[in-house]
mmCIF file of C-alpha atoms in Angstrom:
data_model
loop_
_atom_site.group_PDB
_atom_site.id
_atom_site.type_symbol
_atom_site.label_atom_id
_atom_site.label_comp_id
_atom_site.label_asym_id
_atom_site.label_seq_id
_atom_site.Cartn_x
_atom_site.Cartn_y
_atom_site.Cartn_z
ATOM 1 C CA MET B 1178 65.750 146.572 40.868
ATOM 2 C CA SER B 1179 68.111 147.190 38.325
ATOM 3 C CA ARG B 1180 70.716 145.168 36.355
ATOM 4 C CA LYS B 1181 74.193 145.336 35.956
ATOM 5 C CA ASN B 1182 75.307 146.645 32.840
ATOM 6 C CA ASN B 1183 79.551 146.299 32.633
ATOM 7 C CA SER B 1184 79.131 150.268 33.974
ATOM 8 C CA PRO B 1185 82.622 151.573 35.145
ATOM 9 C CA ALA B 1186 82.791 150.081 39.256
ATOM 10 C CA GLY B 1187 79.965 148.479 38.898
ATOM 11 C CA LEU B 1188 77.432 151.642 38.486
ATOM 12 C CA LYS B 1189 74.243 151.359 36.581
ATOM 13 C CA ALA B 1190 72.617 153.526 34.062
ATOM 14 C CA TYR B 1191 69.554 153.638 36.160
ATOM 15 C CA ALA B 1192 67.915 152.615 39.182
ATOM 16 C CA ILE B 1193 64.497 151.971 40.224
ATOM 17 C CA SER B 1194 63.300 152.310 43.793
ATOM 18 C CA ARG B 1195 59.433 151.548 44.883
ATOM 19 C CA ASP B 1196 57.214 153.123 47.746
ATOM 20 C CA PRO B 1197 55.206 149.758 48.492
ATOM 21 C CA THR B 1198 53.349 152.459 51.237
ATOM 22 C CA THR B 1199 52.289 154.971 48.088
ATOM 23 C CA ASN B 1200 52.215 152.652 45.190
ATOM 24 C CA THR B 1201 54.863 154.922 43.476
ATOM 25 C CA ALA B 1202 57.983 153.671 41.716
ATOM 26 C CA GLU B 1203 60.649 156.011 40.762
ATOM 27 C CA ILE B 1204 63.740 155.502 37.999
ATOM 28 C CA ASN B 1205 66.795 157.767 37.609
ATOM 29 C CA MET B 1206 67.457 157.376 34.286
ATOM 30 C CA PHE B 1207 71.147 158.773 33.696
ATOM 31 C CA GLY B 1208 72.804 156.687 30.775
ATOM 32 C CA GLU B 1209 72.954 156.039 26.776
ATOM 33 C CA VAL B 1210 69.436 154.407 25.601
ATOM 34 C CA VAL B 1211 70.726 151.197 23.635
ATOM 35 C CA ALA B 1212 69.059 148.215 21.930
ATOM 36 C CA VAL B 1213 71.311 145.884 22.988
ATOM 37 C CA GLN B 1214 75.035 145.882 25.314
ATOM 38 C CA PRO B 1215 77.876 147.526 23.030
ATOM 39 C CA THR B 1216 80.583 145.123 22.396
ATOM 40 C CA ASP B 1217 84.288 145.528 21.131
ATOM 41 C CA TRP B 1218 85.490 143.754 17.924
ATOM 42 C CA TRP B 1219 86.229 140.778 19.765
ATOM 43 C CA GLY B 1220 82.623 140.467 21.524
ATOM 44 C CA ASP B 1221 83.576 141.823 24.641
ATOM 45 C CA PRO B 1222 81.424 144.677 26.686
ATOM 46 C CA ILE B 1223 82.376 147.710 26.087
ATOM 47 C CA PRO B 1224 82.079 149.653 29.702
ATOM 48 C CA GLY B 1225 79.653 152.578 29.564
ATOM 49 C CA ASP B 1226 76.466 153.602 31.403
ATOM 50 C CA TYR B 1227 73.747 152.175 29.347
ATOM 51 C CA VAL B 1228 70.017 151.758 29.406
ATOM 52 C CA ILE B 1229 69.904 148.081 27.997
ATOM 53 C CA LEU B 1230 66.275 147.730 25.991
ATOM 54 C CA GLN B 1231 65.705 144.304 26.813
ATOM 55 C CA ASP B 1232 66.880 144.602 30.777
ATOM 56 C CA PHE B 1233 64.818 147.848 31.338
ATOM 57 C CA LEU B 1234 61.868 146.759 29.577
ATOM 58 C CA ALA B 1235 61.777 143.377 31.976
ATOM 59 C CA ASP B 1236 62.258 145.805 35.520
ATOM 60 C CA LEU B 1237 59.429 147.430 34.426
ATOM 61 C CA ASN B 1238 57.149 144.706 33.452
ATOM 62 C CA GLU B 1239 57.792 144.608 37.721
ATOM 63 C CA LEU B 1240 56.016 148.079 38.370
ATOM 64 C CA ALA B 1241 53.083 146.819 36.351
ATOM 65 C CA THR B 1242 50.907 147.445 39.397
ATOM 66 C CA CYS B 1243 52.183 150.647 40.519
ATOM 67 C CA SER B 1244 49.492 153.571 40.299
ATOM 68 C CA ARG B 1245 52.353 156.263 39.642
ATOM 69 C CA ILE B 1246 55.813 155.960 38.294
ATOM 70 C CA ILE B 1247 57.809 158.850 38.169
ATOM 71 C CA ILE B 1248 61.013 158.941 35.605
ATOM 72 C CA HIS B 1249 64.212 161.029 36.281
ATOM 73 C CA ILE B 1250 66.076 161.650 32.949
ATOM 74 C CA ASN B 1251 69.556 163.076 32.113
ATOM 75 C CA SER B 1252 70.401 161.087 28.462
ATOM 76 C CA GLY B 1253 71.713 162.439 25.342
ATOM 77 C CA GLY B 1254 69.700 159.699 23.623
ATOM 78 C CA GLY B 1255 70.829 156.930 21.900
ATOM 79 C CA ASP B 1256 69.409 153.705 19.639
ATOM 80 C CA MET B 1257 65.930 155.548 18.212
ATOM 81 C CA TYR B 1258 63.649 152.758 18.580
ATOM 82 C CA ALA B 1259 64.981 151.508 21.659
ATOM 83 C CA GLY B 1260 63.553 154.685 22.932
ATOM 84 C CA VAL B 1261 60.217 154.420 21.035
ATOM 85 C CA SER B 1262 60.037 151.033 22.626
ATOM 86 C CA ILE B 1263 60.312 152.319 26.168
ATOM 87 C CA HIS B 1264 58.189 155.382 25.544
ATOM 88 C CA ASN B 1265 55.614 153.260 24.156
ATOM 89 C CA ARG B 1266 55.848 150.550 27.302
ATOM 90 C CA LEU B 1267 55.077 153.449 29.447
ATOM 91 C CA ARG B 1268 52.117 154.396 27.785
ATOM 92 C CA GLU B 1269 50.675 150.737 27.959
ATOM 93 C CA LEU B 1270 51.089 151.504 31.538
ATOM 94 C CA GLY B 1271 47.951 151.863 33.641
ATOM 95 C CA ALA B 1272 50.311 153.948 36.178
ATOM 96 C CA GLU B 1273 50.296 157.836 36.222
ATOM 97 C CA ILE B 1274 53.574 158.414 34.073
ATOM 98 C CA ILE B 1275 55.892 161.708 35.369
ATOM 99 C CA THR B 1276 58.778 162.200 33.330
ATOM 100 C CA VAL B 1277 61.087 165.130 34.462
ATOM 101 C CA ALA B 1278 63.841 166.179 32.990
ATOM 102 C CA ASP B 1279 66.492 166.422 35.370
ATOM 103 C CA GLY B 1280 69.301 167.961 33.154
ATOM 104 C CA LEU B 1281 69.263 166.631 29.722
ATOM 105 C CA ALA B 1282 66.504 165.014 27.762
ATOM 106 C CA ALA B 1283 67.622 165.219 24.183
ATOM 107 C CA SER B 1284 67.507 162.507 20.814
ATOM 108 C CA SER B 1285 65.768 159.063 21.949
ATOM 109 C CA ALA B 1286 65.705 160.208 25.689
ATOM 110 C CA SER B 1287 63.184 163.050 24.683
ATOM 111 C CA VAL B 1288 60.975 160.229 22.790
ATOM 112 C CA ILE B 1289 60.877 158.601 26.536
ATOM 113 C CA PHE B 1290 60.261 162.076 28.288
ATOM 114 C CA MET B 1291 57.260 162.424 26.083
ATOM 115 C CA ALA B 1292 55.750 159.548 27.107
ATOM 116 C CA GLY B 1293 54.826 161.235 30.586
ATOM 117 C CA ASP B 1294 51.132 162.206 31.295
ATOM 118 C CA ILE B 1295 53.161 165.289 33.051
ATOM 119 C CA ARG B 1296 56.238 166.280 31.854
ATOM 120 C CA ARG B 1297 58.198 168.147 34.105
ATOM 121 C CA VAL B 1298 61.072 170.261 33.346
ATOM 122 C CA TYR B 1299 63.389 172.440 35.198
ATOM 123 C CA PRO B 1300 64.317 175.966 34.104
ATOM 124 C CA GLY B 1301 67.883 175.049 33.386
ATOM 125 C CA SER B 1302 67.450 171.571 31.702
ATOM 126 C CA ASN B 1303 67.677 171.406 27.891
ATOM 127 C CA VAL B 1304 65.077 168.769 25.648
ATOM 128 C CA MET B 1305 66.680 168.349 22.151
ATOM 129 C CA ILE B 1306 65.070 166.933 19.201
ATOM 130 C CA HIS B 1307 66.110 166.147 15.950
ATOM 131 C CA SER B 1308 66.050 163.848 12.653
ATOM 132 C CA ALA B 1309 66.632 160.241 13.015
ATOM 133 C CA ALA B 1310 70.314 159.659 11.504
ATOM 134 C CA THR B 1311 72.382 156.318 9.949
ATOM 135 C CA GLY B 1312 75.583 155.216 9.308
ATOM 136 C CA LEU B 1313 76.590 153.463 5.944
ATOM 137 C CA CYS B 1314 80.139 151.836 5.522
ATOM 138 C CA GLY B 1315 80.729 149.951 2.042
ATOM 139 C CA TYR B 1316 79.457 149.698 -1.697
ATOM 140 C CA TYR B 1317 76.123 150.272 -2.633
ATOM 141 C CA GLN B 1318 73.965 149.995 -5.371
ATOM 142 C CA ILE B 1319 71.127 152.831 -6.048
ATOM 143 C CA GLN B 1320 68.387 149.904 -5.044
ATOM 144 C CA ASP B 1321 69.991 149.800 -1.808
ATOM 145 C CA VAL B 1322 70.708 153.431 -0.864
ATOM 146 C CA GLU B 1323 66.868 153.968 -1.790
ATOM 147 C CA THR B 1324 65.883 151.332 0.534
ATOM 148 C CA ALA B 1325 68.220 153.087 2.925
ATOM 149 C CA LEU B 1326 66.479 156.499 2.538
ATOM 150 C CA GLU B 1327 63.017 155.044 2.977
ATOM 151 C CA ARG B 1328 63.768 153.374 6.207
ATOM 152 C CA LEU B 1329 65.295 156.855 7.174
ATOM 153 C CA LYS B 1330 61.996 158.524 6.273
ATOM 154 C CA ALA B 1331 60.351 155.859 8.371
ATOM 155 C CA HIS B 1332 62.125 156.232 11.364
ATOM 156 C CA ASN B 1333 61.925 160.350 11.199
ATOM 157 C CA GLN B 1334 57.856 159.573 11.119
ATOM 158 C CA SER B 1335 58.222 158.115 14.046
ATOM 159 C CA MET B 1336 59.488 160.394 16.329
ATOM 160 C CA ILE B 1337 57.196 163.413 14.222
ATOM 161 C CA ASN B 1338 54.036 160.941 15.331
ATOM 162 C CA ILE B 1339 55.013 161.183 18.628
ATOM 163 C CA TYR B 1340 55.984 164.689 19.199
ATOM 164 C CA ALA B 1341 52.579 165.803 17.351
ATOM 165 C CA ASP B 1342 50.741 163.609 19.348
ATOM 166 C CA ARG B 1343 52.093 164.618 22.905
ATOM 167 C CA THR B 1344 52.529 168.335 21.607
ATOM 168 C CA GLY B 1345 49.605 168.772 20.107
ATOM 169 C CA LYS B 1346 51.685 170.725 16.841
ATOM 170 C CA THR B 1347 51.082 169.202 13.186
ATOM 171 C CA GLU B 1348 53.767 166.960 11.885
ATOM 172 C CA ASP B 1349 54.617 170.048 9.322
ATOM 173 C CA GLU B 1350 55.742 172.236 12.521
ATOM 174 C CA ILE B 1351 57.788 169.534 13.690
ATOM 175 C CA HIS B 1352 59.092 168.749 10.132
ATOM 176 C CA ALA B 1353 60.135 172.277 10.285
ATOM 177 C CA MET B 1354 62.047 171.844 13.732
ATOM 178 C CA VAL B 1355 63.976 168.444 13.083
ATOM 179 C CA ASP B 1356 64.533 168.289 8.989
ATOM 180 C CA GLY B 1357 68.216 168.801 8.640
ATOM 181 C CA LYS B 1358 68.499 170.548 12.198
ATOM 182 C CA GLU B 1359 68.667 170.019 16.213
ATOM 183 C CA THR B 1360 66.136 172.080 17.830
ATOM 184 C CA TRP B 1361 66.943 172.839 21.968
ATOM 185 C CA PHE B 1362 64.271 174.063 24.206
ATOM 186 C CA THR B 1363 65.408 175.159 27.842
ATOM 187 C CA GLY B 1364 63.167 175.234 31.082
ATOM 188 C CA LYS B 1365 59.874 177.119 29.885
ATOM 189 C CA ALA B 1366 60.608 177.030 25.966
ATOM 190 C CA ALA B 1367 60.093 173.578 26.157
ATOM 191 C CA VAL B 1368 56.616 174.343 28.157
ATOM 192 C CA ASP B 1369 55.787 176.875 25.653
ATOM 193 C CA GLU B 1370 56.379 174.879 22.937
ATOM 194 C CA GLY B 1371 54.111 171.769 24.215
ATOM 195 C CA PHE B 1372 57.330 169.455 24.699
ATOM 196 C CA ALA B 1373 57.006 169.843 28.501
ATOM 197 C CA THR B 1374 53.666 170.342 30.617
ATOM 198 C CA GLU B 1375 55.170 172.228 33.648
ATOM 199 C CA LEU B 1376 58.271 174.011 34.751
ATOM 200 C CA ALA B 1377 59.399 172.250 38.249
ATOM 201 C CA ALA B 1378 60.647 174.706 40.947
ATOM 202 C CA ALA B 1379 64.035 174.665 41.888
ATOM 203 C CA PRO B 1380 65.192 172.407 44.399
ATOM 204 C CA SER B 1381 65.031 174.177 47.987
ATOM 205 C CA LYS B 1382 68.337 172.660 48.852
ATOM 206 C CA ALA B 1383 70.982 170.615 47.465
ATOM 207 C CA VAL B 1384 70.512 167.440 46.689
ATOM 208 C CA GLN B 1385 72.859 164.971 47.965
ATOM 209 C CA LEU B 1386 73.867 161.774 45.899
ATOM 210 C CA LYS B 1387 76.317 159.236 47.605
ATOM 211 C CA TYR B 1388 77.627 155.382 46.805
ATOM 212 C CA SER B 1389 75.516 152.319 48.083
ATOM 213 C CA PRO B 1390 77.369 150.438 50.252
ATOM 214 C CA ASP B 1391 78.524 148.128 47.296
ATOM 215 C CA ARG B 1392 78.885 150.630 45.075
ATOM 216 C CA ALA B 1393 76.463 149.380 42.828
ATOM 217 C CA GLN B 1394 74.483 152.706 42.846
#
């Protein structure tokens, strides 16, 4: 099941289906990864397609007995530690995890993508990695800025550890890809660099997407 997150027209940023005959679950994750539901100045939910960490992990717990989980990703990312949390939870499951970059797996969504035992990318899909970023607003003393810098370095190291572990590259090689820049991979390049494990064949026929009768999916 998936949970309402105030997306336009009641749509959700992810949907989960389960096939009990094969004990397989499939997740379509097509939204911004966030730690909590974004709200405006008055505390009202901001409409959008959000993969909200707490809701997603609660739904993921229901798949704990599945033998295989396939996650289709088309996301520009979002909150880094929400992505890291989802990555770690997926790695903890006993299921075979297959992640598929349907279109874009960028930023924290690329961290989720890296959770796959099999990481599949289409020839025209993109995987993008970059260093962590933070925002500062207000007045700060030197120690405040130094503390923010140390936190940012820790954020970066968290992602670098994941990329290095899953690709087999050294930390220095990952640093060269993310420090002060973005690195984009398309299809075969993602496989060649170890971020994906296999290139997916193009669909043999066009995929048709339809609303469910209640327009919830």
